[in-house]
Coordinates of C-alpha atoms in Angstrom, one line a residue:
Chain A
X1 CA 48.2 144.3 109.5
X2 CA 49.5 141.2 106.9
X3 CA 48.3 137.6 107.3
X4 CA 51.0 135.3 108.2
X5 CA 52.8 133.3 105.5
X6 CA 51.2 129.3 106.2
X7 CA 53.2 127.3 104.1
X8 CA 56.8 127.5 102.6
X9 CA 57.5 124.9 100.4
X10 CA 61.4 124.8 100.0
X11 CA 63.3 123.1 96.5
X12 CA 67.3 122.8 96.3
X13 CA 68.5 122.9 92.9
X14 CA 72.2 121.9 91.8
X15 CA 72.6 121.5 87.5
X16 CA 68.7 119.9 87.5
X17 CA 67.8 123.0 85.9
X18 CA 65.6 120.8 83.4
X19 CA 63.8 119.3 86.1
X20 CA 63.1 122.0 88.0
X21 CA 62.1 124.0 85.5
X22 CA 59.1 121.4 84.8
X23 CA 58.1 120.7 88.6
X24 CA 58.2 124.7 89.4
X25 CA 54.9 125.1 87.3
X26 CA 53.4 122.1 88.5
X27 CA 54.1 123.7 92.3
X28 CA 52.5 127.3 91.1
X29 CA 49.5 126.3 90.1
X30 CA 49.6 123.8 92.9
X31 CA 49.9 126.1 95.1
X32 CA 47.4 128.9 93.6
X33 CA 44.8 126.5 94.3
X34 CA 45.4 126.4 98.0
X35 CA 42.9 128.7 100.0
X36 CA 46.3 130.0 102.3
X37 CA 49.2 132.5 101.9
X38 CA 52.3 130.4 100.5
X39 CA 55.5 130.4 99.0
X40 CA 58.1 128.8 97.2
X41 CA 61.5 129.3 98.2
X42 CA 64.3 128.1 95.7
X43 CA 67.9 127.7 96.3
X44 CA 70.2 127.4 94.1
X45 CA 73.2 125.4 95.2
X46 CA 75.8 126.9 93.5
X47 CA 74.6 125.3 90.1
X48 CA 77.1 125.7 86.8
X49 CA 75.1 127.4 84.8
X50 CA 73.5 130.1 87.3
X51 CA 69.1 129.7 87.2
X52 CA 67.7 133.3 86.4
X53 CA 64.5 133.9 88.0
X54 CA 62.8 134.5 84.4
X55 CA 63.6 131.2 83.7
X56 CA 60.9 130.8 86.7
X57 CA 57.1 130.9 87.1
X58 CA 56.5 134.6 87.1
X59 CA 54.9 135.5 90.5
X60 CA 55.1 137.5 94.1
X61 CA 55.0 133.3 95.7
X62 CA 58.2 132.8 94.2
X63 CA 61.4 133.6 95.7
X64 CA 65.0 132.1 94.1
X65 CA 68.3 132.8 96.4
X66 CA 71.6 131.5 95.4
X67 CA 74.2 130.2 97.1
X68 CA 77.6 130.7 95.8
X69 CA 80.9 128.7 95.9
X70 CA 79.9 125.4 96.9
X71 CA 82.0 122.7 95.0
X72 CA 79.9 119.2 96.1
X73 CA 76.5 118.9 96.2
X74 CA 75.0 118.3 100.0
X75 CA 71.7 118.1 100.6
X76 CA 71.2 118.3 104.3
X77 CA 73.7 122.1 104.3
X78 CA 71.5 123.2 101.1
X79 CA 68.3 122.5 102.7
X80 CA 68.9 123.4 106.2
X81 CA 70.2 126.7 104.3
X82 CA 66.5 127.0 102.5
X83 CA 64.8 126.0 105.8
X84 CA 66.4 129.1 107.6
X85 CA 65.1 131.3 105.1
X86 CA 61.7 130.4 105.5
X87 CA 58.7 132.1 106.4
X88 CA 56.2 129.9 106.5
X89 CA 54.7 128.2 109.9
X90 CA 54.5 125.3 108.1
X91 CA 57.6 123.6 106.2
X92 CA 57.6 121.4 102.2
X93 CA 60.7 119.7 101.4
X94 CA 60.2 119.2 97.9
X95 CA 63.2 117.6 95.6
X96 CA 64.2 119.1 92.2
X97 CA 61.9 116.5 90.7
X98 CA 59.0 116.3 93.1
X99 CA 55.5 118.1 93.2
X100 CA 52.4 118.0 95.4
X101 CA 49.7 115.8 93.8
X102 CA 46.9 115.2 95.0
X103 CA 47.6 117.6 98.0
X104 CA 45.0 118.9 99.1
X105 CA 45.0 122.2 101.1
X106 CA 43.2 120.8 104.7
X107 CA 46.3 118.0 104.9
X108 CA 48.2 121.5 105.5
X109 CA 46.1 124.2 107.6
X110 CA 44.9 120.5 109.7
X111 CA 48.8 119.5 110.1
X112 CA 50.0 119.1 114.1
X113 CA 52.4 120.6 115.7
X114 CA 53.9 117.2 116.6
X115 CA 53.1 115.7 113.1
X116 CA 55.2 115.3 110.4
X117 CA 54.0 114.3 106.3
X118 CA 55.5 112.2 104.2
X119 CA 55.9 110.4 100.9
X120 CA 55.3 107.5 100.1
X121 CA 56.2 106.7 97.1
X122 CA 59.3 105.1 97.3
X123 CA 62.7 105.7 95.2
X124 CA 61.1 109.0 94.4
X125 CA 59.4 111.1 97.6
X126 CA 60.3 109.6 100.2
X127 CA 62.5 112.6 101.0
X128 CA 58.9 115.1 100.7
X129 CA 57.7 116.2 103.8
X130 CA 55.6 118.7 105.4
X131 CA 56.0 119.7 108.8
X132 CA 55.5 122.9 111.4
X133 CA 58.1 125.0 112.0
X134 CA 59.0 124.9 114.9
X135 CA 59.0 121.1 115.4
X136 CA 62.0 120.9 112.1
X137 CA 63.7 123.7 114.9
X138 CA 63.6 120.9 117.3
X139 CA 64.9 118.5 115.9
X140 CA 68.0 120.8 115.0
X141 CA 67.5 120.2 110.9
X142 CA 69.6 117.9 108.9
X143 CA 73.3 116.6 110.1
X144 CA 75.4 118.4 108.6
X145 CA 78.1 116.5 108.8
X146 CA 76.8 114.2 105.7
X147 CA 78.3 114.5 102.3
X148 CA 76.4 114.1 98.6
X149 CA 73.5 111.7 98.6
X150 CA 71.6 109.6 101.1
X151 CA 70.6 108.8 104.8
X152 CA 69.5 112.7 105.2
X153 CA 66.1 112.3 105.6
X154 CA 65.7 109.0 106.9
X155 CA 68.0 110.3 110.0
X156 CA 66.0 113.5 109.9
X157 CA 62.7 111.7 110.3
X158 CA 64.2 108.9 112.8
X159 CA 65.3 111.5 115.2
X160 CA 61.7 113.1 115.2
X161 CA 60.4 110.1 115.8
X162 CA 62.6 109.2 119.2
X163 CA 61.4 113.0 119.8
X164 CA 57.8 111.7 120.1
X165 CA 57.0 112.8 116.6
X166 CA 54.2 111.3 114.8
X167 CA 54.9 110.4 111.0
X168 CA 52.4 109.9 109.1
X169 CA 53.1 108.0 105.6
X170 CA 51.1 109.9 102.9
X171 CA 49.1 108.2 99.8
X172 CA 51.6 107.4 97.0
X173 CA 49.2 109.9 94.8
X174 CA 50.4 112.4 97.4
X175 CA 53.3 114.1 95.3
X176 CA 54.3 113.5 91.6
X177 CA 57.6 112.6 91.0
X178 CA 59.9 112.7 87.4
X179 CA 61.7 109.1 87.8
X180 CA 65.6 108.9 86.9
X181 CA 68.3 106.9 87.6
X182 CA 70.5 107.0 90.3
X183 CA 73.8 108.9 88.1
X184 CA 71.4 112.4 88.7
X185 CA 71.0 111.5 92.7
X186 CA 74.7 111.1 93.2
X187 CA 75.6 114.7 91.1
X188 CA 76.6 113.6 87.8
X189 CA 74.6 113.8 85.1
X190 CA 76.1 111.0 83.1
X191 CA 78.6 108.4 83.9
X192 CA 80.3 106.1 81.9
X193 CA 78.6 104.4 79.1
X194 CA 77.9 100.2 79.8
X195 CA 79.1 100.1 83.2
X196 CA 77.2 103.5 84.3
X197 CA 74.7 102.0 86.6
X198 CA 77.0 99.9 88.1
X199 CA 79.1 103.1 88.4
X200 CA 76.7 104.7 89.8
X201 CA 75.1 102.6 92.2
X202 CA 78.3 101.5 93.8
X203 CA 79.0 105.7 94.2
X204 CA 76.0 105.8 95.8
X205 CA 76.3 103.2 98.1
X206 CA 79.6 104.1 99.0
X207 CA 78.2 107.9 100.3
X208 CA 74.8 106.5 102.1
X209 CA 77.7 104.0 104.2
X210 CA 79.6 106.9 104.9
X211 CA 76.6 108.9 105.7
X212 CA 75.3 106.6 107.9
X213 CA 78.1 105.7 110.0
X214 CA 78.4 109.4 110.7
X215 CA 75.3 109.5 111.8
X216 CA 76.5 106.1 114.8
X217 CA 80.0 108.0 115.6
X218 CA 78.3 111.9 115.4
X219 CA 74.5 112.0 116.3
X220 CA 73.0 114.9 115.7
X221 CA 71.0 117.4 118.0
X222 CA 69.9 121.3 117.6
X223 CA 73.0 121.8 119.7
X224 CA 75.3 121.0 117.5
X225 CA 76.4 124.4 115.2
X226 CA 75.2 124.5 111.7
X227 CA 77.0 126.0 108.7
X228 CA 76.5 130.0 109.1
X229 CA 76.0 132.4 105.8
X230 CA 76.5 136.0 104.0
X231 CA 74.3 137.9 102.2
X232 CA 76.7 139.2 99.2
X233 CA 76.6 142.6 97.8
X234 CA 75.5 141.0 94.5
X235 CA 72.2 139.7 96.3
X236 CA 73.7 135.8 96.8
X237 CA 74.6 133.6 99.7
X238 CA 77.8 132.4 100.7
X239 CA 78.7 130.2 103.6
X240 CA 81.2 131.2 106.3
X241 CA 83.9 128.7 105.6
X242 CA 84.8 128.2 109.4
X243 CA 81.3 128.0 110.4
X244 CA 81.0 124.4 108.8
X245 CA 80.8 121.7 110.7
X246 CA 83.8 119.1 110.6
X247 CA 84.6 115.6 111.9
X248 CA 86.9 115.1 114.0
X249 CA 90.3 113.9 112.3
X250 CA 90.2 110.4 112.8
X251 CA 86.4 110.2 112.1
X252 CA 87.5 112.3 108.9
X253 CA 89.6 109.7 108.2
X254 CA 87.5 106.6 109.2
X255 CA 84.8 108.2 106.6
X256 CA 86.9 108.5 103.5
X257 CA 88.3 105.0 104.1
X258 CA 84.4 103.8 104.3
X259 CA 83.9 105.7 101.0
X260 CA 86.6 104.0 99.0
X261 CA 86.9 100.9 99.8
X262 CA 83.2 100.6 100.0
X263 CA 83.0 102.2 96.1
X264 CA 85.9 100.3 94.7
X265 CA 85.4 97.5 96.4
X266 CA 81.7 97.4 94.6
X267 CA 82.2 98.8 91.4
X268 CA 85.2 96.6 90.7
X269 CA 83.8 93.7 93.0
X270 CA 86.9 93.2 94.5
X271 CA 87.3 92.0 97.9
X272 CA 88.2 94.2 100.4
X273 CA 91.7 92.5 101.3
X274 CA 92.7 92.4 98.1
X275 CA 92.0 96.0 97.4
X276 CA 93.9 96.9 100.5
X277 CA 96.6 94.9 99.4
X278 CA 97.0 96.7 95.5
X279 CA 99.3 100.3 95.5
X280 CA 96.5 102.8 97.1
X281 CA 97.4 105.1 94.0
X282 CA 95.5 102.7 91.6
X283 CA 92.1 103.5 93.1
X284 CA 91.2 107.2 94.2
X285 CA 89.6 108.3 96.9
X286 CA 86.7 110.1 97.3
X287 CA 87.0 113.9 96.2
X288 CA 84.4 117.2 95.2
X289 CA 84.8 115.5 91.7
X290 CA 83.9 112.2 92.9
X291 CA 85.3 109.0 92.7
X292 CA 88.1 109.3 89.9
X293 CA 87.5 106.2 87.4
X294 CA 90.1 105.7 84.7
X295 CA 90.2 104.4 81.7
X296 CA 91.7 101.0 82.8
X297 CA 89.4 100.5 85.7
X298 CA 86.9 100.6 83.0
X299 CA 88.4 97.6 81.0
X300 CA 88.8 95.1 84.5
X301 CA 85.2 95.8 85.0
X302 CA 84.2 94.8 81.4
X303 CA 86.6 91.9 81.0
X304 CA 88.5 90.8 84.4
X305 CA 85.8 91.5 87.3
X306 CA 83.0 88.7 85.1
X307 CA 86.0 86.4 84.6
X308 CA 86.6 86.6 88.8
X309 CA 82.8 86.7 89.6
X310 CA 82.4 83.5 87.2
X311 CA 85.8 81.8 88.8
X312 CA 84.8 82.8 92.5
X313 CA 81.2 81.4 91.9
X314 CA 82.4 77.9 90.4
X315 CA 84.9 77.6 93.5
X316 CA 82.1 78.4 96.0
X317 CA 80.0 75.5 94.0
X318 CA 83.6 73.1 93.6
X319 CA 83.9 73.6 97.9
X320 CA 80.0 73.0 98.6
X321 CA 80.0 70.6 96.0
X322 CA 83.6 68.4 97.7
X323 CA 82.4 68.9 101.4
X324 CA 78.4 67.2 100.8
X325 CA 78.3 63.8 102.4
Chain B
X1 CA 74.3 101.7 153.3
X2 CA 76.2 104.8 151.7
X3 CA 76.1 104.4 148.0
X4 CA 79.7 103.6 146.6
X5 CA 81.7 106.8 144.5
X6 CA 82.5 104.9 141.5
X7 CA 80.4 101.8 139.7
X8 CA 82.5 99.5 137.6
X9 CA 80.8 98.0 134.5
X10 CA 83.5 95.0 133.3
X11 CA 82.9 93.7 130.6
X12 CA 84.4 89.6 130.6
X13 CA 84.5 86.7 132.2
X14 CA 84.1 86.4 136.2
X15 CA 86.7 87.1 138.3
X16 CA 88.8 89.2 136.2
X17 CA 88.3 92.2 139.0
X18 CA 90.0 95.2 137.8
X19 CA 93.1 96.6 140.0
X20 CA 91.1 100.1 140.8
X21 CA 88.2 98.4 142.2
X22 CA 90.0 95.4 144.2
X23 CA 92.3 98.7 146.0
X24 CA 89.4 99.8 147.6
X25 CA 86.5 97.4 147.9
X26 CA 84.2 99.0 149.8
X27 CA 83.9 102.8 148.1
X28 CA 83.8 101.2 144.5
X29 CA 80.9 98.8 143.3
X30 CA 81.9 96.1 140.5
X31 CA 79.1 95.0 138.4
X32 CA 79.8 92.0 135.5
X33 CA 78.4 92.4 132.7
X34 CA 78.3 88.9 131.7
X35 CA 76.3 88.2 134.8
X36 CA 73.5 90.7 133.9
X37 CA 70.1 89.7 132.0
X38 CA 69.9 90.9 128.2
X39 CA 69.9 89.8 125.1
X40 CA 72.9 92.1 123.6
X41 CA 75.7 94.2 124.6
X42 CA 73.9 97.6 124.4
X43 CA 71.0 95.5 127.1
X44 CA 73.1 94.7 129.4
X45 CA 74.9 97.5 129.3
X46 CA 71.7 99.6 130.0
X47 CA 70.4 96.9 132.7
X48 CA 74.0 97.9 134.2
X49 CA 73.8 101.5 133.9
X50 CA 70.4 101.0 135.8
X51 CA 71.4 99.0 138.5
X52 CA 74.4 100.9 139.6
X53 CA 74.2 103.0 143.0
X54 CA 77.6 105.3 142.7
X55 CA 76.7 108.6 141.0
X56 CA 79.8 107.9 138.7
X57 CA 80.2 104.8 136.4
X58 CA 83.0 103.3 134.8
X59 CA 82.7 100.8 131.8
X60 CA 85.3 98.1 131.8
X61 CA 85.6 96.7 128.1
X62 CA 87.2 93.7 127.6
X63 CA 90.7 94.3 127.5
X64 CA 91.0 97.2 128.8
X65 CA 93.0 98.0 132.7
X66 CA 92.1 101.4 133.9
X67 CA 95.1 102.4 135.9
X68 CA 94.2 103.4 139.4
X69 CA 96.5 106.8 139.6
X70 CA 95.3 108.7 136.4
X71 CA 91.7 107.3 136.9
X72 CA 91.6 108.4 140.5
X73 CA 92.5 112.1 139.9
X74 CA 90.0 112.7 136.9
X75 CA 88.4 116.1 137.6
X76 CA 84.4 115.8 137.3
X77 CA 83.1 115.3 133.7
X78 CA 82.6 112.2 131.2
X79 CA 85.7 110.5 129.6
X80 CA 86.6 108.0 127.5
X81 CA 89.1 105.7 125.5
X82 CA 89.1 103.7 122.4
X83 CA 90.9 100.5 121.9
X84 CA 91.9 99.6 118.8
X85 CA 89.5 99.0 116.1
X86 CA 90.7 96.6 114.3
X87 CA 89.9 94.6 117.7
X88 CA 86.6 94.8 119.7
X89 CA 87.1 98.7 119.0
X90 CA 85.0 99.3 122.5
X91 CA 85.9 102.2 124.5
X92 CA 86.3 102.7 127.8
X93 CA 84.1 105.5 129.6
X94 CA 83.7 107.4 132.4
X95 CA 80.2 109.2 132.9
X96 CA 77.4 110.6 135.9
X97 CA 75.5 108.3 136.1
X98 CA 72.7 111.4 135.8
X99 CA 73.8 112.2 132.4
X100 CA 73.5 108.9 131.1
X101 CA 69.9 108.8 132.5
X102 CA 69.2 111.5 130.7
X103 CA 69.6 110.9 127.4
X104 CA 67.7 107.7 127.6
X105 CA 71.2 105.6 128.4
X106 CA 72.2 102.9 127.1
X107 CA 70.2 102.1 123.7
X108 CA 69.1 98.4 124.4
X109 CA 68.9 96.7 120.8
X110 CA 73.1 97.0 119.9
X111 CA 74.6 93.7 119.3
X112 CA 78.4 95.3 119.8
X113 CA 79.8 96.9 122.0
X114 CA 82.0 99.2 119.9
X115 CA 79.2 100.5 118.9
X116 CA 76.7 100.8 122.2
X117 CA 80.1 102.7 123.5
X118 CA 80.4 104.9 120.3
X119 CA 76.5 105.9 120.8
X120 CA 76.3 106.8 124.1
X121 CA 78.9 109.2 124.2
X122 CA 77.8 110.5 121.0
X123 CA 74.1 111.3 122.0
X124 CA 76.1 112.7 125.5
X125 CA 77.6 115.0 122.8
X126 CA 74.9 115.9 121.4
X127 CA 73.1 116.8 124.5
X128 CA 76.0 118.8 125.6
X129 CA 77.9 116.7 127.6
X130 CA 81.8 117.1 126.1
X131 CA 83.0 113.6 126.7
X132 CA 87.4 114.2 126.6
X133 CA 89.9 111.7 125.6
X134 CA 91.4 110.2 128.6
X135 CA 94.5 110.6 128.8
X136 CA 96.9 107.8 127.3
X137 CA 98.6 106.4 130.8
X138 CA 94.8 105.9 132.2
X139 CA 94.5 102.4 130.8
X140 CA 96.4 99.7 129.5
X141 CA 95.0 98.0 126.6
X142 CA 96.0 94.3 127.0
X143 CA 96.0 91.2 124.9
X144 CA 92.5 89.4 125.1
X145 CA 93.0 85.3 125.3
X146 CA 92.1 85.9 121.0
X147 CA 91.1 82.5 119.5
X148 CA 93.9 80.3 118.8
X149 CA 93.5 79.2 114.9
X150 CA 93.3 81.6 112.2
X151 CA 90.0 80.0 111.1
X152 CA 88.8 81.0 114.9
X153 CA 90.3 84.6 114.4
X154 CA 88.5 84.8 111.5
X155 CA 85.0 83.4 112.7
X156 CA 85.5 86.4 115.1
X157 CA 86.3 89.4 113.0
X158 CA 83.4 88.2 111.1
X159 CA 81.0 88.3 113.5
X160 CA 82.7 92.0 114.7
X161 CA 82.1 92.8 111.2
X162 CA 78.5 91.3 111.2
X163 CA 77.8 93.4 114.6
X164 CA 79.0 96.6 112.9
X165 CA 77.2 96.9 110.2
X166 CA 73.7 95.3 111.8
X167 CA 74.0 98.2 114.5
X168 CA 74.9 100.9 112.3
X169 CA 71.5 100.5 110.4
X170 CA 69.7 100.3 113.5
X171 CA 71.0 103.8 114.7
X172 CA 70.6 105.0 111.7
X173 CA 66.8 104.5 112.0
X174 CA 66.0 103.8 115.6
X175 CA 68.3 106.3 117.5
X176 CA 67.9 105.7 121.5
X177 CA 66.1 108.7 123.6
X178 CA 65.3 109.2 126.8
X179 CA 61.5 109.4 125.6
X180 CA 62.0 105.3 124.3
X181 CA 63.3 104.8 127.9
X182 CA 59.9 103.7 129.4
X183 CA 58.4 102.9 126.4
X184 CA 58.3 99.0 125.4
X185 CA 57.8 99.4 121.9
X186 CA 60.6 101.0 121.6
X187 CA 62.2 97.6 122.3
X188 CA 60.8 96.0 119.1
X189 CA 62.3 97.1 115.7
X190 CA 60.1 97.8 112.6
X191 CA 59.6 94.7 110.6
X192 CA 61.4 96.4 107.5
X193 CA 63.7 98.2 109.6
X194 CA 64.7 94.1 111.0
X195 CA 65.0 93.0 107.8
X196 CA 67.5 95.3 106.7
X197 CA 69.8 94.7 109.9
X198 CA 69.4 91.2 109.4
X199 CA 70.2 91.5 105.9
X200 CA 73.2 93.9 106.2
X201 CA 74.6 91.9 108.9
X202 CA 75.0 89.0 107.2
X203 CA 76.4 90.4 104.2
X204 CA 78.9 92.2 106.4
X205 CA 80.1 88.5 108.2
X206 CA 80.0 86.3 104.5
X207 CA 82.4 88.8 103.0
X208 CA 84.5 88.9 106.0
X209 CA 85.1 85.2 106.8
X210 CA 85.1 84.2 102.9
X211 CA 86.8 87.5 101.3
X212 CA 83.8 87.9 98.4
X213 CA 82.7 91.0 96.9
X214 CA 79.5 91.9 98.1
X215 CA 77.9 92.0 94.3
X216 CA 78.9 88.1 94.2
X217 CA 77.1 87.7 97.9
X218 CA 74.0 89.2 96.4
X219 CA 73.9 86.9 93.3
X220 CA 74.4 83.4 94.6
X221 CA 71.5 81.2 95.9
X222 CA 69.4 81.7 98.9
X223 CA 70.7 79.2 101.5
X224 CA 74.5 79.0 100.3
X225 CA 75.4 81.5 102.7
X226 CA 72.5 82.2 104.7
X227 CA 71.1 84.6 107.5
X228 CA 71.3 84.3 111.2
X229 CA 69.6 81.9 113.2
X230 CA 69.3 82.0 116.8
X231 CA 72.2 79.1 117.2
X232 CA 74.1 82.0 114.7
X233 CA 74.7 81.6 111.3
X234 CA 75.2 78.4 109.8
X235 CA 79.1 78.2 108.9
X236 CA 79.3 74.5 107.0
X237 CA 82.4 72.4 106.4
X238 CA 82.3 73.6 103.4
X239 CA 82.3 77.1 103.9
X240 CA 85.6 75.8 105.3
X241 CA 86.7 74.0 102.5
X242 CA 86.4 77.2 100.8
X243 CA 88.1 78.9 103.1
X244 CA 91.8 77.1 103.4
X245 CA 91.7 76.2 99.6
X246 CA 90.5 78.9 97.5
X247 CA 90.2 82.2 99.9
X248 CA 94.0 83.3 98.9
X249 CA 94.0 81.8 96.0
X250 CA 91.6 84.1 94.3
X251 CA 92.4 86.8 96.3
X252 CA 95.8 86.6 94.3
X253 CA 94.5 86.2 91.3
X254 CA 92.7 89.6 91.6
X255 CA 95.1 90.9 92.7
X256 CA 96.9 89.6 89.5
X257 CA 94.5 90.9 86.9
X258 CA 94.1 94.3 88.2
X259 CA 98.2 94.8 88.5
X260 CA 98.1 93.6 84.7
X261 CA 95.4 95.8 83.4
X262 CA 96.9 98.6 85.5
X263 CA 100.9 97.7 83.4
X264 CA 98.5 97.7 80.5
X265 CA 96.6 101.2 80.8

């Protein structure tokens, strides 16, 4: 009789092999020190350069699965796929830049059915967690209408909390994190020179805001249909396009508008009313390749944006001074 | 006493009795939202649903006038129709009281009727009830008594924006569920979420009212565009002065510079 798998660690990676190479070794050495049966499921979410098995630590415990033909990063769909492939009674989600550091095996063995242990390092490990497979299934998994980065883990935890699950935050040292900038989180290796951080922040905030609205307008549950995948002859997986959940037309339009307005207003520091007055063609919508930032947008960011921020500040100061008794 | 067939939960001032309630006064119960206890719209809706005596409940937003001929002939189920989001964006809905209570009722921490309705319909759908759109002729959307001056309209829009932003934060981190209905602790937000909600409300209110970029608002000194207190946002005479004198010219200059740079590309 074979011993049932006690733990599945699931990691999803899209174009972040340099992080995965560093963390997979650490996950492997941590797992070997555990006194339980475990596996590490690594999902290659259509990386431009497919991950090869020989690049990852050797051993039976690691399974590499590749999903083909995904055009954009979707943490929710990618993790739902990976966690559905997991065979363990306990599930651990780890991003490609995270590994279990000071995480003793008894936390896994003693985990209760209604308990979720979640990472406590701000800006890194909040999205890493451990819970029973049954609890994850009961929650319905991640919200598959979310796009890109942000809010997926918050939404999952909020739904688990509403179900009565006990959410326990782990000490900061439980998970190790490779620190990096926001550009990588939104799926871009390098963005835009001097205005890069501003661009990455606007990008992230736009996606987070739209994902927040998805939760408001379309709350997720175990009854919602999820994406289905088909095993290909070459061993990779591919989604059945008709199975991918889509927002209804009016919600899709609203989300597109929200991402568009939030990104351009944040990046170029425009007032929303101004953005709506300008020709729409000048500010492209969000697509699989992200927001189409052109050279003149960068000029605006370096020049007019700064002048206008100063001017508005001055006008506020004048109004404030003029109206004071 | 025999239970009524339908409970109407009507938003708005007393005396606005919808025509369908007036037609068959014995069969339909009327609850006025404003007269019910509760610190916010969501709490009042929750109280109304709990107090309703009929199995079928209809929520009638401020500007909606449900048409008797269309509403009387509805088959059993859940129905809705939303008004334009640029107004209040609330939805008229009809649902079985037992279905609503099975998901814990309305979220009692939501400030705006738009979010309270959206959330309720979304959770009903997530629970397997399928809300169907009402036919267009079923509801007449009237022009509500909007504020008379442009300044008052701007204040109203800013409050709606604040409600929308704050409620979205609450819904993401503190969704409502049947397990929370009888838990008094669930009526308190975690301190970190309360801070986030207040900050998002502040940002949405002032950026909408003064037409400011969020980046600028974040960098202003404390107290210039402050947080909400129990009496609301502290709108000072100088805010109105900026709104009247500088808001439009600043926006025009912003647009002109963007046009210039785009043409020079």
